[in-house]
Amino acid sequence: MQSRILSKGKYNFIDLFAGAGGLSEGFVQAGFNPIAHVEMNPFAAQTLVTRSAYYYLKQSKQLDIYYQLGNCETQI
């Protein structure tokens, strides 16, 4: 029985000590599938959440939501 990885032609990866996700970004653009990101810094972790939301909305053809939220003022 072939695994899901081989049947779709995509490899999965886990990014440990991910930082803001630059290495993950390269893997995603190369066609890999992120399974998890591990990061202790809360600001870097929030960047990872934002990147994940972007790719989810892009895949579901709802990027307008992402850009609408990007125009909101952020309070820190």
mmCIF file of N, CA, C and O in Angstrom:
data_model
loop_
_atom_site.group_PDB
_atom_site.id
_atom_site.type_symbol
_atom_site.label_atom_id
_atom_site.label_comp_id
_atom_site.label_asym_id
_atom_site.label_seq_id
_atom_site.Cartn_x
_atom_site.Cartn_y
_atom_site.Cartn_z
ATOM 1 N N MET A 1 0.846 -1.192 0.000
ATOM 2 C CA MET A 1 0.000 0.000 0.000
ATOM 3 C C MET A 1 0.886 1.249 0.000
ATOM 4 O O MET A 1 1.748 1.394 0.855
ATOM 5 N N GLN A 2 0.676 2.139 -0.957
ATOM 6 C CA GLN A 2 1.468 3.360 -1.015
ATOM 7 C C GLN A 2 1.009 4.342 0.050
ATOM 8 O O GLN A 2 -0.182 4.450 0.346
ATOM 9 N N SER A 3 1.956 5.078 0.599
ATOM 10 C CA SER A 3 1.599 6.086 1.598
ATOM 11 C C SER A 3 1.013 7.309 0.911
ATOM 12 O O SER A 3 1.146 7.497 -0.297
ATOM 13 N N ARG A 4 0.389 8.137 1.696
ATOM 14 C CA ARG A 4 -0.205 9.373 1.187
ATOM 15 C C ARG A 4 0.880 10.269 0.598
ATOM 16 O O ARG A 4 0.661 10.971 -0.386
ATOM 17 N N ILE A 5 2.066 10.236 1.162
ATOM 18 C CA ILE A 5 3.161 11.069 0.678
ATOM 19 C C ILE A 5 3.506 10.704 -0.762
ATOM 20 O O ILE A 5 3.600 11.566 -1.625
ATOM 21 N N LEU A 6 3.667 9.434 -1.038
ATOM 22 C CA LEU A 6 4.056 9.010 -2.380
ATOM 23 C C LEU A 6 2.925 9.172 -3.387
ATOM 24 O O LEU A 6 3.161 9.502 -4.533
ATOM 25 N N SER A 7 1.697 8.970 -2.948
ATOM 26 C CA SER A 7 0.585 9.048 -3.887
ATOM 27 C C SER A 7 0.327 10.475 -4.353
ATOM 28 O O SER A 7 -0.125 10.690 -5.460
ATOM 29 N N LYS A 8 0.620 11.469 -3.536
ATOM 30 C CA LYS A 8 0.413 12.853 -3.934
ATOM 31 C C LYS A 8 1.669 13.486 -4.505
ATOM 32 O O LYS A 8 1.620 14.578 -5.032
ATOM 33 N N GLY A 9 2.811 12.817 -4.366
ATOM 34 C CA GLY A 9 4.038 13.381 -4.887
ATOM 35 C C GLY A 9 4.609 14.498 -4.044
ATOM 36 O O GLY A 9 5.475 15.234 -4.483
ATOM 37 N N LYS A 10 4.115 14.676 -2.812
ATOM 38 C CA LYS A 10 4.616 15.716 -1.928
ATOM 39 C C LYS A 10 5.205 15.067 -0.684
ATOM 40 O O LYS A 10 4.680 14.093 -0.177
ATOM 41 N N TYR A 11 6.287 15.633 -0.217
ATOM 42 C CA TYR A 11 6.877 15.173 1.032
ATOM 43 C C TYR A 11 6.440 16.086 2.171
ATOM 44 O O TYR A 11 6.270 17.294 1.975
ATOM 45 N N ASN A 12 6.252 15.522 3.338
ATOM 46 C CA ASN A 12 5.913 16.278 4.530
ATOM 47 C C ASN A 12 7.194 16.665 5.263
ATOM 48 O O ASN A 12 8.216 15.998 5.130
ATOM 49 N N PHE A 13 7.124 17.758 6.046
ATOM 50 C CA PHE A 13 8.270 18.140 6.870
ATOM 51 C C PHE A 13 7.793 18.774 8.165
ATOM 52 O O PHE A 13 6.690 19.283 8.260
ATOM 53 N N ILE A 14 8.656 18.713 9.179
ATOM 54 C CA ILE A 14 8.445 19.377 10.467
ATOM 55 C C ILE A 14 9.609 20.331 10.652
ATOM 56 O O ILE A 14 10.766 19.952 10.495
ATOM 57 N N ASP A 15 9.320 21.586 10.970
ATOM 58 C CA ASP A 15 10.356 22.599 11.147
ATOM 59 C C ASP A 15 10.590 22.823 12.638
ATOM 60 O O ASP A 15 9.757 23.418 13.323
ATOM 61 N N LEU A 16 11.716 22.321 13.148
ATOM 62 C CA LEU A 16 12.103 22.528 14.543
ATOM 63 C C LEU A 16 12.947 23.796 14.646
ATOM 64 O O LEU A 16 13.743 24.084 13.761
ATOM 65 N N PHE A 17 12.772 24.562 15.719
ATOM 66 C CA PHE A 17 13.484 25.832 15.894
ATOM 67 C C PHE A 17 13.217 26.716 14.678
ATOM 68 O O PHE A 17 14.134 27.214 14.025
ATOM 69 N N ALA A 18 11.954 26.895 14.384
ATOM 70 C CA ALA A 18 11.506 27.456 13.106
ATOM 71 C C ALA A 18 11.802 28.938 12.916
ATOM 72 O O ALA A 18 11.858 29.400 11.789
ATOM 73 N N GLY A 19 11.957 29.687 13.990
ATOM 74 C CA GLY A 19 12.112 31.126 13.823
ATOM 75 C C GLY A 19 10.866 31.692 13.157
ATOM 76 O O GLY A 19 9.751 31.250 13.434
ATOM 77 N N ALA A 20 11.057 32.638 12.276
ATOM 78 C CA ALA A 20 9.912 33.238 11.584
ATOM 79 C C ALA A 20 9.480 32.428 10.367
ATOM 80 O O ALA A 20 8.545 32.799 9.678
ATOM 81 N N GLY A 21 10.159 31.317 10.086
ATOM 82 C CA GLY A 21 9.693 30.413 9.038
ATOM 83 C C GLY A 21 10.336 30.549 7.683
ATOM 84 O O GLY A 21 9.777 30.095 6.687
ATOM 85 N N GLY A 22 11.508 31.147 7.611
ATOM 86 C CA GLY A 22 12.169 31.310 6.314
ATOM 87 C C GLY A 22 12.490 29.990 5.637
ATOM 88 O O GLY A 22 12.269 29.827 4.436
ATOM 89 N N LEU A 23 13.008 29.031 6.402
ATOM 90 C CA LEU A 23 13.317 27.721 5.828
ATOM 91 C C LEU A 23 12.026 27.023 5.392
ATOM 92 O O LEU A 23 11.962 26.432 4.305
ATOM 93 N N SER A 24 10.989 27.125 6.211
ATOM 94 C CA SER A 24 9.689 26.538 5.849
ATOM 95 C C SER A 24 9.141 27.160 4.581
ATOM 96 O O SER A 24 8.576 26.475 3.734
ATOM 97 N N GLU A 25 9.309 28.465 4.454
ATOM 98 C CA GLU A 25 8.827 29.160 3.257
ATOM 99 C C GLU A 25 9.473 28.575 2.005
ATOM 100 O O GLU A 25 8.806 28.323 1.008
ATOM 101 N N GLY A 26 10.767 28.333 2.073
ATOM 102 C CA GLY A 26 11.462 27.724 0.937
ATOM 103 C C GLY A 26 10.960 26.327 0.628
ATOM 104 O O GLY A 26 10.763 25.970 -0.528
ATOM 105 N N PHE A 27 10.732 25.521 1.677
ATOM 106 C CA PHE A 27 10.204 24.174 1.468
ATOM 107 C C PHE A 27 8.802 24.226 0.856
ATOM 108 O O PHE A 27 8.484 23.458 -0.053
ATOM 109 N N VAL A 28 7.947 25.114 1.348
ATOM 110 C CA VAL A 28 6.585 25.226 0.818
ATOM 111 C C VAL A 28 6.626 25.633 -0.653
ATOM 112 O O VAL A 28 5.926 25.057 -1.487
ATOM 113 N N GLN A 29 7.459 26.608 -0.979
ATOM 114 C CA GLN A 29 7.563 27.052 -2.371
ATOM 115 C C GLN A 29 8.133 25.965 -3.270
ATOM 116 O O GLN A 29 7.866 25.955 -4.466
ATOM 117 N N ALA A 30 8.890 25.030 -2.683
ATOM 118 C CA ALA A 30 9.441 23.912 -3.447
ATOM 119 C C ALA A 30 8.460 22.743 -3.542
ATOM 120 O O ALA A 30 8.766 21.729 -4.151
ATOM 121 N N GLY A 31 7.276 22.888 -2.917
ATOM 122 C CA GLY A 31 6.250 21.872 -3.043
ATOM 123 C C GLY A 31 6.125 20.910 -1.870
ATOM 124 O O GLY A 31 5.375 19.949 -1.945
ATOM 125 N N PHE A 32 6.837 21.165 -0.781
ATOM 126 C CA PHE A 32 6.731 20.306 0.394
ATOM 127 C C PHE A 32 5.518 20.707 1.233
ATOM 128 O O PHE A 32 5.010 21.819 1.115
ATOM 129 N N ASN A 33 5.064 19.801 2.091
ATOM 130 C CA ASN A 33 3.873 20.009 2.907
ATOM 131 C C ASN A 33 4.251 20.130 4.382
ATOM 132 O O ASN A 33 4.696 19.162 4.981
ATOM 133 N N PRO A 34 4.057 21.314 5.015
ATOM 134 C CA PRO A 34 4.407 21.447 6.432
ATOM 135 C C PRO A 34 3.410 20.708 7.330
ATOM 136 O O PRO A 34 2.209 20.822 7.152
ATOM 137 N N ILE A 35 3.940 19.953 8.266
ATOM 138 C CA ILE A 35 3.117 19.231 9.238
ATOM 139 C C ILE A 35 3.067 19.996 10.555
ATOM 140 O O ILE A 35 2.035 20.111 11.183
ATOM 141 N N ALA A 36 4.219 20.548 10.977
ATOM 142 C CA ALA A 36 4.282 21.280 12.242
ATOM 143 C C ALA A 36 5.474 22.229 12.224
ATOM 144 O O ALA A 36 6.471 21.991 11.542
ATOM 145 N N HIS A 37 5.342 23.309 12.978
ATOM 146 C CA HIS A 37 6.432 24.245 13.225
ATOM 147 C C HIS A 37 6.607 24.308 14.739
ATOM 148 O O HIS A 37 5.619 24.383 15.470
ATOM 149 N N VAL A 38 7.846 24.308 15.211
ATOM 150 C CA VAL A 38 8.121 24.398 16.640
ATOM 151 C C VAL A 38 8.969 25.636 16.874
ATOM 152 O O VAL A 38 10.062 25.756 16.323
ATOM 153 N N GLU A 39 8.446 26.574 17.686
ATOM 154 C CA GLU A 39 9.156 27.817 17.961
ATOM 155 C C GLU A 39 8.751 28.339 19.335
ATOM 156 O O GLU A 39 7.559 28.362 19.657
ATOM 157 N N MET A 40 9.725 28.758 20.140
ATOM 158 C CA MET A 40 9.460 29.260 21.488
ATOM 159 C C MET A 40 9.183 30.760 21.522
ATOM 160 O O MET A 40 8.439 31.234 22.368
ATOM 161 N N ASN A 41 9.798 31.520 20.631
ATOM 162 C CA ASN A 41 9.629 32.968 20.633
ATOM 163 C C ASN A 41 8.210 33.318 20.200
ATOM 164 O O ASN A 41 7.782 32.951 19.101
ATOM 165 N N PRO A 42 7.458 34.046 21.043
ATOM 166 C CA PRO A 42 6.048 34.316 20.701
ATOM 167 C C PRO A 42 5.856 35.168 19.448
ATOM 168 O O PRO A 42 4.885 34.983 18.718
ATOM 169 N N PHE A 43 6.770 36.071 19.162
ATOM 170 C CA PHE A 43 6.635 36.906 17.963
ATOM 171 C C PHE A 43 6.895 36.089 16.700
ATOM 172 O O PHE A 43 6.172 36.210 15.705
ATOM 173 N N ALA A 44 7.917 35.258 16.744
ATOM 174 C CA ALA A 44 8.199 34.383 15.599
ATOM 175 C C ALA A 44 7.064 33.379 15.407
ATOM 176 O O ALA A 44 6.662 33.093 14.282
ATOM 177 N N ALA A 45 6.533 32.860 16.523
ATOM 178 C CA ALA A 45 5.423 31.909 16.437
ATOM 179 C C ALA A 45 4.193 32.557 15.801
ATOM 180 O O ALA A 45 3.490 31.922 15.000
ATOM 181 N N GLN A 46 3.934 33.819 16.121
ATOM 182 C CA GLN A 46 2.788 34.512 15.517
ATOM 183 C C GLN A 46 2.998 34.706 14.021
ATOM 184 O O GLN A 46 2.053 34.608 13.238
ATOM 185 N N THR A 47 4.231 34.933 13.612
ATOM 186 C CA THR A 47 4.541 35.021 12.178
ATOM 187 C C THR A 47 4.232 33.702 11.483
ATOM 188 O O THR A 47 3.681 33.680 10.374
ATOM 189 N N LEU A 48 4.560 32.594 12.138
ATOM 190 C CA LEU A 48 4.250 31.277 11.583
ATOM 191 C C LEU A 48 2.748 31.075 11.437
ATOM 192 O O LEU A 48 2.281 30.504 10.444
ATOM 193 N N VAL A 49 1.982 31.543 12.412
ATOM 194 C CA VAL A 49 0.518 31.448 12.338
ATOM 195 C C VAL A 49 0.011 32.250 11.135
ATOM 196 O O VAL A 49 -0.846 31.781 10.373
ATOM 197 N N THR A 50 0.560 33.447 10.953
ATOM 198 C CA THR A 50 0.143 34.292 9.834
ATOM 199 C C THR A 50 0.482 33.637 8.497
ATOM 200 O O THR A 50 -0.338 33.627 7.570
ATOM 201 N N ARG A 51 1.679 33.060 8.379
ATOM 202 C CA ARG A 51 2.067 32.369 7.146
ATOM 203 C C ARG A 51 1.142 31.185 6.873
ATOM 204 O O ARG A 51 0.731 30.955 5.736
ATOM 205 N N SER A 52 0.829 30.435 7.912
ATOM 206 C CA SER A 52 -0.064 29.281 7.747
ATOM 207 C C SER A 52 -1.444 29.727 7.289
ATOM 208 O O SER A 52 -2.056 29.099 6.422
ATOM 209 N N ALA A 53 -1.950 30.820 7.872
ATOM 210 C CA ALA A 53 -3.259 31.349 7.470
ATOM 211 C C ALA A 53 -3.238 31.774 6.009
ATOM 212 O O ALA A 53 -4.181 31.511 5.256
ATOM 213 N N TYR A 54 -2.142 32.413 5.602
ATOM 214 C CA TYR A 54 -2.019 32.851 4.210
ATOM 215 C C TYR A 54 -2.137 31.666 3.256
ATOM 216 O O TYR A 54 -2.912 31.698 2.302
ATOM 217 N N TYR A 55 -1.370 30.603 3.521
ATOM 218 C CA TYR A 55 -1.387 29.459 2.614
ATOM 219 C C TYR A 55 -2.721 28.718 2.657
ATOM 220 O O TYR A 55 -3.190 28.208 1.638
ATOM 221 N N TYR A 56 -3.364 28.681 3.811
ATOM 222 C CA TYR A 56 -4.686 28.052 3.890
ATOM 223 C C TYR A 56 -5.693 28.837 3.057
ATOM 224 O O TYR A 56 -6.456 28.260 2.272
ATOM 225 N N LEU A 57 -5.707 30.155 3.219
ATOM 226 C CA LEU A 57 -6.653 30.984 2.463
ATOM 227 C C LEU A 57 -6.337 30.976 0.969
ATOM 228 O O LEU A 57 -7.248 31.001 0.135
ATOM 229 N N LYS A 58 -5.058 30.922 0.623
ATOM 230 C CA LYS A 58 -4.679 30.846 -0.791
ATOM 231 C C LYS A 58 -5.187 29.552 -1.412
ATOM 232 O O LYS A 58 -5.732 29.552 -2.512
ATOM 233 N N GLN A 59 -5.027 28.432 -0.695
ATOM 234 C CA GLN A 59 -5.472 27.133 -1.204
ATOM 235 C C GLN A 59 -6.994 27.090 -1.363
ATOM 236 O O GLN A 59 -7.507 26.486 -2.296
ATOM 237 N N SER A 60 -7.713 27.763 -0.461
ATOM 238 C CA SER A 60 -9.176 27.750 -0.526
ATOM 239 C C SER A 60 -9.732 28.922 -1.340
ATOM 240 O O SER A 60 -10.926 29.196 -1.315
ATOM 241 N N LYS A 61 -8.833 29.631 -2.051
ATOM 242 C CA LYS A 61 -9.218 30.742 -2.933
ATOM 243 C C LYS A 61 -9.993 31.833 -2.186
ATOM 244 O O LYS A 61 -10.998 32.363 -2.675
ATOM 245 N N GLN A 62 -9.497 32.187 -0.991
ATOM 246 C CA GLN A 62 -10.128 33.230 -0.175
ATOM 247 C C GLN A 62 -9.094 34.256 0.289
ATOM 248 O O GLN A 62 -9.189 34.783 1.396
ATOM 249 N N LEU A 63 -8.125 34.560 -0.547
ATOM 250 C CA LEU A 63 -7.074 35.494 -0.157
ATOM 251 C C LEU A 63 -7.599 36.895 0.146
ATOM 252 O O LEU A 63 -6.939 37.662 0.838
ATOM 253 N N ASP A 64 -8.781 37.237 -0.345
ATOM 254 C CA ASP A 64 -9.346 38.544 -0.042
ATOM 255 C C ASP A 64 -9.502 38.728 1.467
ATOM 256 O O ASP A 64 -9.311 39.834 1.985
ATOM 257 N N ILE A 65 -9.792 37.667 2.198
ATOM 258 C CA ILE A 65 -9.913 37.738 3.660
ATOM 259 C C ILE A 65 -8.563 38.119 4.263
ATOM 260 O O ILE A 65 -8.481 38.979 5.146
ATOM 261 N N TYR A 66 -7.506 37.500 3.799
ATOM 262 C CA TYR A 66 -6.160 37.789 4.297
ATOM 263 C C TYR A 66 -5.816 39.256 4.076
ATOM 264 O O TYR A 66 -5.314 39.936 4.976
ATOM 265 N N TYR A 67 -6.077 39.759 2.883
ATOM 266 C CA TYR A 67 -5.725 41.140 2.576
ATOM 267 C C TYR A 67 -6.619 42.131 3.316
ATOM 268 O O TYR A 67 -6.167 43.214 3.681
ATOM 269 N N GLN A 68 -7.864 41.787 3.570
ATOM 270 C CA GLN A 68 -8.738 42.652 4.369
ATOM 271 C C GLN A 68 -8.221 42.763 5.797
ATOM 272 O O GLN A 68 -8.198 43.844 6.372
ATOM 273 N N LEU A 69 -7.804 41.654 6.370
ATOM 274 C CA LEU A 69 -7.270 41.671 7.733
ATOM 275 C C LEU A 69 -5.942 42.397 7.796
ATOM 276 O O LEU A 69 -5.615 43.012 8.803
ATOM 277 N N GLY A 70 -5.174 42.352 6.734
ATOM 278 C CA GLY A 70 -3.888 43.033 6.695
ATOM 279 C C GLY A 70 -4.013 44.542 6.700
ATOM 280 O O GLY A 70 -3.088 45.254 7.081
ATOM 281 N N ASN A 71 -5.171 45.058 6.312
ATOM 282 C CA ASN A 71 -5.391 46.499 6.285
ATOM 283 C C ASN A 71 -5.861 47.040 7.628
ATOM 284 O O ASN A 71 -5.970 48.229 7.801
ATOM 285 N N CYS A 72 -6.148 46.163 8.595
ATOM 286 C CA CYS A 72 -6.583 46.578 9.929
ATOM 287 C C CYS A 72 -5.388 47.066 10.742
ATOM 288 O O CYS A 72 -4.275 46.594 10.580
ATOM 289 N N GLU A 73 -5.642 48.007 11.648
ATOM 290 C CA GLU A 73 -4.583 48.460 12.543
ATOM 291 C C GLU A 73 -4.370 47.408 13.636
ATOM 292 O O GLU A 73 -5.317 46.848 14.164
ATOM 293 N N THR A 74 -3.114 47.165 13.954
ATOM 294 C CA THR A 74 -2.764 46.187 14.985
ATOM 295 C C THR A 74 -2.382 46.916 16.261
ATOM 296 O O THR A 74 -1.602 47.851 16.238
ATOM 297 N N GLN A 75 -2.943 46.474 17.373
ATOM 298 C CA GLN A 75 -2.599 47.033 18.675
ATOM 299 C C GLN A 75 -1.703 46.045 19.411
ATOM 300 O O GLN A 75 -2.045 44.887 19.542
ATOM 301 N N ILE A 76 -0.559 46.522 19.851
ATOM 302 C CA ILE A 76 0.356 45.653 20.585
ATOM 303 C C ILE A 76 0.364 46.029 22.049
ATOM 304 O O ILE A 76 0.340 47.122 22.442
#
